[in-house]
Short mmCIF file of C-alpha atoms and ligand atoms in Angstrom, two decimals:
data_model
loop_
_atom_site.label_atom_id
_atom_site.label_comp_id
_atom_site.label_asym_id
_atom_site.label_seq_id
_atom_site.Cartn_x
_atom_site.Cartn_y
_atom_site.Cartn_z
CA LEU A 138 0.06 0.03 0.08
CA ALA A 139 0.90 3.61 -0.46
CA ASP A 140 2.87 5.73 1.98
CA PRO A 141 0.26 7.65 3.99
CA ASP A 142 2.53 10.75 4.26
CA LEU A 143 2.72 10.95 0.42
CA VAL A 144 -0.72 10.33 -0.91
CA GLY A 145 -2.73 13.24 0.45
CA ASN A 146 -6.25 11.70 0.66
CA ILE A 147 -7.65 8.66 2.36
CA GLU A 148 -9.04 7.36 -0.93
CA ASN A 149 -5.47 6.06 -1.47
CA LEU A 150 -5.30 4.05 1.59
CA VAL A 151 -8.56 2.06 1.79
CA ALA A 152 -9.55 -0.95 -0.23
CA LEU A 153 -13.17 -0.92 -1.40
CA THR A 154 -15.64 -3.69 -1.95
CA SER A 155 -16.99 -3.75 -5.42
CA GLY A 156 -20.25 -2.33 -4.06
CA GLN A 157 -18.44 0.71 -2.52
CA TYR A 158 -16.39 1.21 -5.65
CA THR A 159 -19.39 1.12 -7.95
CA LEU A 160 -21.36 3.38 -5.73
CA GLY A 161 -18.41 5.87 -5.73
CA SER A 162 -18.37 5.89 -9.56
CA LEU A 163 -22.13 6.18 -9.69
CA ILE A 164 -22.09 9.27 -7.26
CA LEU A 165 -19.41 11.03 -9.29
CA MET A 166 -21.17 10.20 -12.62
CA VAL A 167 -24.57 11.39 -11.42
CA SER A 168 -23.04 14.67 -10.13
CA TYR A 169 -21.20 15.63 -13.44
CA GLY A 170 -24.25 14.52 -15.54
CA ALA A 171 -26.55 16.70 -13.51
CA HIS A 172 -24.27 19.68 -13.79
CA PHE A 173 -23.78 19.37 -17.53
CA ALA A 174 -27.54 18.70 -18.12
CA PHE A 175 -28.59 21.86 -16.27
CA ILE A 176 -26.56 24.19 -18.47
CA VAL A 177 -29.36 24.03 -20.96
CA TYR A 178 -32.00 24.67 -18.24
CA PHE A 179 -30.20 27.84 -17.20
CA LEU A 180 -29.59 29.25 -20.58
CA MET A 181 -33.33 28.65 -21.59
CA THR A 182 -34.34 30.26 -18.21
CA SER A 183 -32.39 33.41 -19.06
CA LEU A 184 -34.73 34.00 -22.16
CA THR A 185 -37.65 34.47 -19.87
CA LEU A 186 -36.27 37.28 -17.68
CA ALA A 187 -35.93 40.96 -17.75
CA PRO A 188 -32.59 41.99 -19.24
CA ARG A 189 -31.07 43.11 -15.89
CA TYR A 190 -31.66 39.53 -14.48
CA ARG A 191 -30.44 37.46 -17.22
CA ILE A 192 -26.94 37.24 -16.05
CA VAL A 193 -28.09 35.33 -12.87
CA PRO A 194 -28.94 31.95 -14.73
CA ILE A 195 -26.16 32.79 -17.19
CA LEU A 196 -23.76 32.67 -14.30
CA SER A 197 -25.34 29.41 -13.03
CA ALA A 198 -24.70 27.82 -16.52
CA ILE A 199 -20.91 28.89 -16.15
CA VAL A 200 -20.85 27.26 -12.75
CA MET A 201 -22.51 24.16 -14.25
CA ALA A 202 -19.90 23.94 -16.97
CA SER A 203 -16.90 24.49 -14.61
CA ALA A 204 -18.10 22.14 -11.87
CA GLY A 205 -19.27 19.49 -14.37
CA LEU A 206 -15.70 19.45 -15.88
CA SER A 207 -14.06 19.18 -12.39
CA LEU A 208 -16.45 16.31 -11.45
CA LEU A 209 -15.81 14.59 -14.71
CA ARG A 210 -12.12 14.78 -13.78
CA GLU A 211 -12.75 13.41 -10.43
CA PHE A 212 -14.73 10.52 -11.94
CA SER A 213 -11.98 9.67 -14.36
CA LEU A 214 -9.36 9.73 -11.57
CA TRP A 215 -11.51 7.55 -9.50
CA GLU A 216 -11.74 4.96 -12.27
CA ALA A 217 -8.02 5.18 -12.82
CA SER A 218 -6.92 5.02 -9.19
CA TYR A 219 -8.03 1.37 -8.23
CA ALA A 220 -7.34 -2.05 -9.35
CA PHE A 221 -9.55 -5.10 -8.74
CA ASP A 222 -7.53 -7.84 -7.24
CA GLY A 223 -10.12 -10.54 -7.56
CA ALA A 224 -11.74 -9.66 -4.23
CA LEU A 225 -11.42 -6.03 -3.49
CA PHE A 226 -10.71 -2.72 -5.30
CA GLN A 227 -7.21 -1.87 -4.14
CA PRO A 228 -5.96 1.79 -4.35
CA LEU A 229 -2.95 1.69 -6.73
CA ALA A 230 0.40 2.23 -5.02
CA GLU A 231 1.92 3.39 -8.40
CA GLY A 232 0.54 5.55 -11.08
CA ASN A 233 -2.53 7.56 -10.31
CA VAL A 234 -3.19 9.08 -6.95
CA PHE A 235 -6.90 10.07 -6.24
CA THR A 236 -7.25 13.60 -5.04
CA ASN A 237 -10.07 15.77 -3.88
CA ALA A 238 -7.87 18.84 -4.31
CA PHE A 239 -9.30 19.52 -7.91
CA ARG A 240 -12.59 20.24 -6.04
CA TYR A 241 -11.10 22.99 -3.91
CA GLY A 242 -9.29 24.40 -6.93
CA ASN A 243 -12.69 24.50 -8.83
CA TRP A 244 -14.33 26.27 -5.91
CA THR A 245 -11.91 29.19 -6.37
CA ILE A 246 -13.87 29.73 -9.64
CA THR A 247 -17.39 28.70 -8.64
CA VAL A 248 -17.61 30.25 -5.14
CA PRO A 249 -17.05 33.86 -6.15
CA ILE A 250 -19.58 33.57 -8.85
CA LEU A 251 -22.13 31.86 -6.55
CA LEU A 252 -21.69 34.71 -3.99
CA THR A 253 -21.91 37.46 -6.70
CA GLN A 254 -25.24 36.07 -7.95
CA LEU A 255 -26.85 36.95 -4.67
CA PRO A 256 -26.59 40.82 -4.85
CA ILE A 257 -27.45 40.68 -8.58
CA ALA A 258 -30.58 38.61 -8.08
CA PHE A 259 -31.61 40.85 -5.08
CA ALA A 260 -31.08 43.95 -7.42
CA LEU A 261 -28.68 45.85 -5.29
CA ALA A 262 -27.59 49.11 -6.94
CA ARG A 263 -24.23 49.17 -8.66
CA PRO A 264 -21.69 50.71 -6.29
CA GLU A 265 -22.97 48.74 -3.36
CA LEU A 266 -23.26 45.54 -5.30
CA HIS A 267 -19.61 45.58 -6.29
CA LYS A 268 -18.48 46.39 -2.64
CA ARG A 269 -20.56 43.69 -1.16
CA ALA A 270 -19.53 41.07 -3.69
CA ALA A 271 -15.73 41.92 -3.07
CA ARG A 272 -16.33 41.69 0.68
CA MET A 273 -17.83 38.26 0.41
CA ILE A 274 -15.25 37.00 -2.01
CA VAL A 275 -12.12 37.90 -0.06
CA PRO A 276 -12.89 35.67 3.08
CA ALA A 277 -14.40 32.93 0.74
CA VAL A 278 -11.18 32.51 -1.23
CA LEU A 279 -9.06 32.46 2.01
CA MET A 280 -11.45 29.85 3.42
CA ILE A 281 -11.02 27.59 0.19
CA TRP A 282 -7.23 28.01 0.15
CA THR A 283 -6.52 27.30 3.77
CA GLY A 284 -8.97 24.29 3.50
CA LEU A 285 -7.05 23.18 0.40
CA TYR A 286 -3.79 23.21 2.21
CA GLY A 287 -5.22 21.48 5.18
CA GLN A 288 -6.93 18.73 3.35
CA PHE A 289 -3.49 17.29 2.20
CA GLY A 290 -3.01 16.53 5.92
CA GLU A 291 -5.93 13.97 6.26
CA THR A 292 -3.75 10.89 5.79
CA ALA A 293 -0.97 11.67 8.26
CA ASP A 294 -1.45 12.73 11.81
CA LEU A 295 -4.57 14.83 11.75
CA SER A 296 -3.06 17.92 13.42
CA ARG A 297 -2.54 19.65 10.07
CA LEU A 298 -6.20 18.88 9.04
CA ASN A 299 -7.53 20.24 12.30
CA LEU A 300 -5.42 23.34 12.53
CA TRP A 301 -6.17 24.46 8.96
CA GLY A 302 -9.71 23.30 9.28
CA VAL A 303 -10.12 25.72 12.32
CA ILE A 304 -8.42 28.56 10.42
CA SER A 305 -10.63 28.02 7.30
CA THR A 306 -13.76 27.93 9.51
CA LEU A 307 -12.89 31.43 10.80
CA PHE A 308 -12.85 32.66 7.30
CA PHE A 309 -16.15 30.86 6.70
CA VAL A 310 -17.73 32.65 9.60
CA TRP A 311 -16.33 35.99 8.36
CA MET A 312 -17.77 35.18 4.83
CA LEU A 313 -21.21 34.40 6.46
CA VAL A 314 -21.30 37.71 8.20
CA GLU A 315 -20.91 39.32 4.85
CA VAL A 316 -23.51 37.08 3.14
CA ARG A 317 -25.93 38.02 5.99
CA GLY A 318 -25.26 41.71 5.13
CA VAL A 319 -26.44 41.05 1.57
CA ILE A 320 -29.38 39.25 2.81
CA GLY A 321 -30.33 42.15 5.12
CA ALA A 322 -29.99 44.52 2.06
CA ALA A 323 -32.12 42.18 0.19
CA ILE A 324 -34.87 42.15 2.65
CA ARG A 325 -35.04 45.93 2.51
CA ASN A 326 -35.06 45.87 -1.22
CA SER A 327 -37.47 43.06 -1.96
CA PRO A 328 -41.00 43.76 -3.24
CA VAL A 329 -43.49 42.98 -0.43
CA SER A 330 -44.87 39.86 -2.12
CA LEU A 331 -41.39 38.38 -2.32
CA ALA A 332 -40.13 39.40 1.12
CA ALA A 333 -39.85 35.88 2.38
CA TRP A 334 -37.41 34.86 -0.27
CA PRO A 335 -34.13 36.37 1.02
CA LYS A 336 -34.62 34.90 4.52
CA ASN A 337 -35.45 31.47 3.03
CA ILE A 338 -32.44 31.61 0.76
CA TRP A 339 -30.34 32.41 3.76
CA TRP A 340 -31.32 29.33 5.69
CA TYR A 341 -31.01 27.35 2.64
CA PHE A 342 -27.54 28.74 2.08
CA LEU A 343 -26.41 27.96 5.70
CA ALA A 344 -27.80 24.46 5.58
CA THR A 345 -26.16 23.47 2.15
CA TRP A 346 -22.68 25.30 2.53
CA GLY A 347 -22.32 23.86 5.86
CA ILE A 348 -22.03 20.25 4.38
CA TYR A 349 -18.55 21.02 3.09
CA PRO A 350 -16.90 21.37 6.51
CA ILE A 351 -18.52 18.09 7.61
CA ALA A 352 -17.08 16.40 4.56
CA TYR A 353 -13.75 17.88 5.21
CA ALA A 354 -13.68 16.56 8.91
CA LEU A 355 -15.00 13.00 7.91
CA PRO A 356 -11.54 11.35 7.94
CA GLN A 357 -11.61 11.97 11.77
CA LEU A 358 -14.09 9.09 11.93
CA GLY A 359 -11.70 6.53 10.67
CA LEU A 360 -10.30 4.90 7.54
CA THR A 361 -12.97 2.78 6.12
CA GLY A 362 -14.64 2.27 2.70
CA ASP A 363 -17.89 3.58 3.95
CA ILE A 364 -16.17 6.89 5.03
CA VAL A 365 -14.57 7.14 1.59
CA VAL A 366 -17.85 6.64 -0.20
CA GLY A 367 -19.91 8.51 2.33
CA ARG A 368 -17.75 11.48 1.78
CA GLN A 369 -18.13 11.49 -1.97
CA LEU A 370 -21.81 11.32 -1.36
CA LEU A 371 -21.79 14.32 1.05
CA PHE A 372 -19.70 16.28 -1.44
CA SER A 373 -22.07 15.38 -4.27
CA ILE A 374 -25.21 16.39 -2.20
CA ALA A 375 -23.55 19.69 -1.41
CA ASP A 376 -22.52 20.28 -5.02
CA ILE A 377 -26.01 19.75 -6.24
CA SER A 378 -27.59 21.81 -3.43
CA THR A 379 -25.25 24.86 -3.44
CA LYS A 380 -24.93 25.29 -7.21
CA LEU A 381 -27.78 23.59 -9.22
CA VAL A 382 -30.78 23.83 -6.81
CA TYR A 383 -29.59 27.26 -5.57
CA GLY A 384 -29.47 28.45 -9.23
CA ILE A 385 -33.04 27.21 -9.65
CA LEU A 386 -34.18 29.08 -6.60
CA LEU A 387 -32.52 32.35 -7.61
CA SER A 388 -33.94 31.96 -11.17
CA ARG A 389 -37.42 31.52 -9.82
CA TYR A 390 -36.99 34.57 -7.63
CA VAL A 391 -35.78 36.80 -10.59
CA LEU A 392 -38.53 35.39 -12.75
CA ARG A 393 -41.08 36.66 -10.22
CA ARG A 394 -39.36 39.97 -9.83
CA SER A 395 -39.17 40.34 -13.65
CA ALA A 396 -42.94 40.01 -13.81
CA LEU A 397 -43.57 42.37 -10.94
CA GLU A 398 -41.44 44.95 -12.54
CA GLY A 399 -43.55 44.78 -15.62
CA TYR A 400 -41.48 42.70 -17.94
CA ALA A 401 -43.36 40.39 -20.19
CA PRO A 402 -41.08 37.95 -22.14
CA ALA A 403 -41.28 38.00 -25.94
CA ALA A 404 -44.00 35.72 -27.29
CA GLU A 405 -41.50 33.55 -29.01
CA ALA A 406 -39.47 32.89 -25.84
CA LEU A 407 -42.63 31.82 -24.08
CA GLU A 408 -43.44 29.49 -26.84
CA THR A 409 -40.05 27.85 -26.97
CA SER A 410 -39.45 27.67 -23.14
CA PRO A 411 -41.62 25.48 -20.90
CA LEU A 412 -40.55 27.91 -18.15
CA GLY A 413 -42.05 30.91 -19.81
CA ALA A 414 -45.26 31.79 -18.12
CA SER A 415 -45.47 32.06 -14.42
C1 RET B 208 -13.47 23.70 4.06
C2 RET B 208 -12.30 23.55 4.98
C3 RET B 208 -12.83 23.22 6.37
C4 RET B 208 -13.57 24.34 7.01
C5 RET B 208 -14.60 24.89 6.05
C6 RET B 208 -14.52 24.68 4.64
C7 RET B 208 -15.74 25.23 3.94
C8 RET B 208 -15.85 25.02 2.58
C9 RET B 208 -17.07 25.42 1.91
C10 RET B 208 -17.14 25.28 0.57
C11 RET B 208 -18.18 25.72 -0.33
C12 RET B 208 -17.98 25.23 -1.61
C13 RET B 208 -18.96 25.62 -2.63
C14 RET B 208 -18.63 25.05 -3.88
C15 RET B 208 -19.51 25.28 -4.96
O1 RET B 208 -19.00 25.00 -6.02
C16 RET B 208 -12.79 24.50 2.82
C17 RET B 208 -14.02 22.41 3.47
C18 RET B 208 -15.59 25.82 6.65
C19 RET B 208 -18.19 26.19 2.56
C20 RET B 208 -20.26 26.30 -2.37
#
């Protein structure tokens, strides 16, 4: 087996049953498949919105493409990182090493976009929008990079994982304070009939972004195949919730807002899009 100090992630240390291995492949495959498929949904949705809101689903489509590619890479790496020995799927001691680090790299792109979608969807005015976006993005990127550094420590003694996990969590809390600031501005700024949306999106945001630190900490519970596969499942649930379902929620909000602001989509857009009238 591989040297724990060299391989970075626990995936490279644990043999999997064929059931666990197949489940891992399936989880990654469903994730990238869902992200790629929803590119079409978000592009079509943009046709139904007032021009100022079209960028919201377009940004979701960009996130779908970026995350889809990163998850496709994780899938191929998973397939290349194990060999069946007749009984179990063994992590290869030579050749490919599985890594979750690509996920963290990808978040550097997707997280700033996801955060910027909020003040755009809630129609904050230009100078405030830019300022608030920047103030969320700075702690978010620091959160990701400190977490990226820390996750390489999960196979050795766990002190590096824990120390950088705590530092990253401090940036997470700082980021959440800034996000709550945007939600506050959104509550003041939302039409009365949509006033419940910013608060609901805030709770949804907390519940779904909060899954990532749990996945990060999971190797604490031990080195087993169930932990390895369970973590890919948690990552996958978090990915689909924080990007895909979140994008649908924001799109529904701006669709209602477009209508309230008197925007009627062109007849042909309504005819070609199943999402048109609402
Ligand atoms: C880390 C390290 C451990 C502590 C914390 C973390 C938080 C990660 C988050 C990631 C969100 C990612 C998203 C990606 C979408 O593409 C880095 C795991 C708090 C909140 C939304």
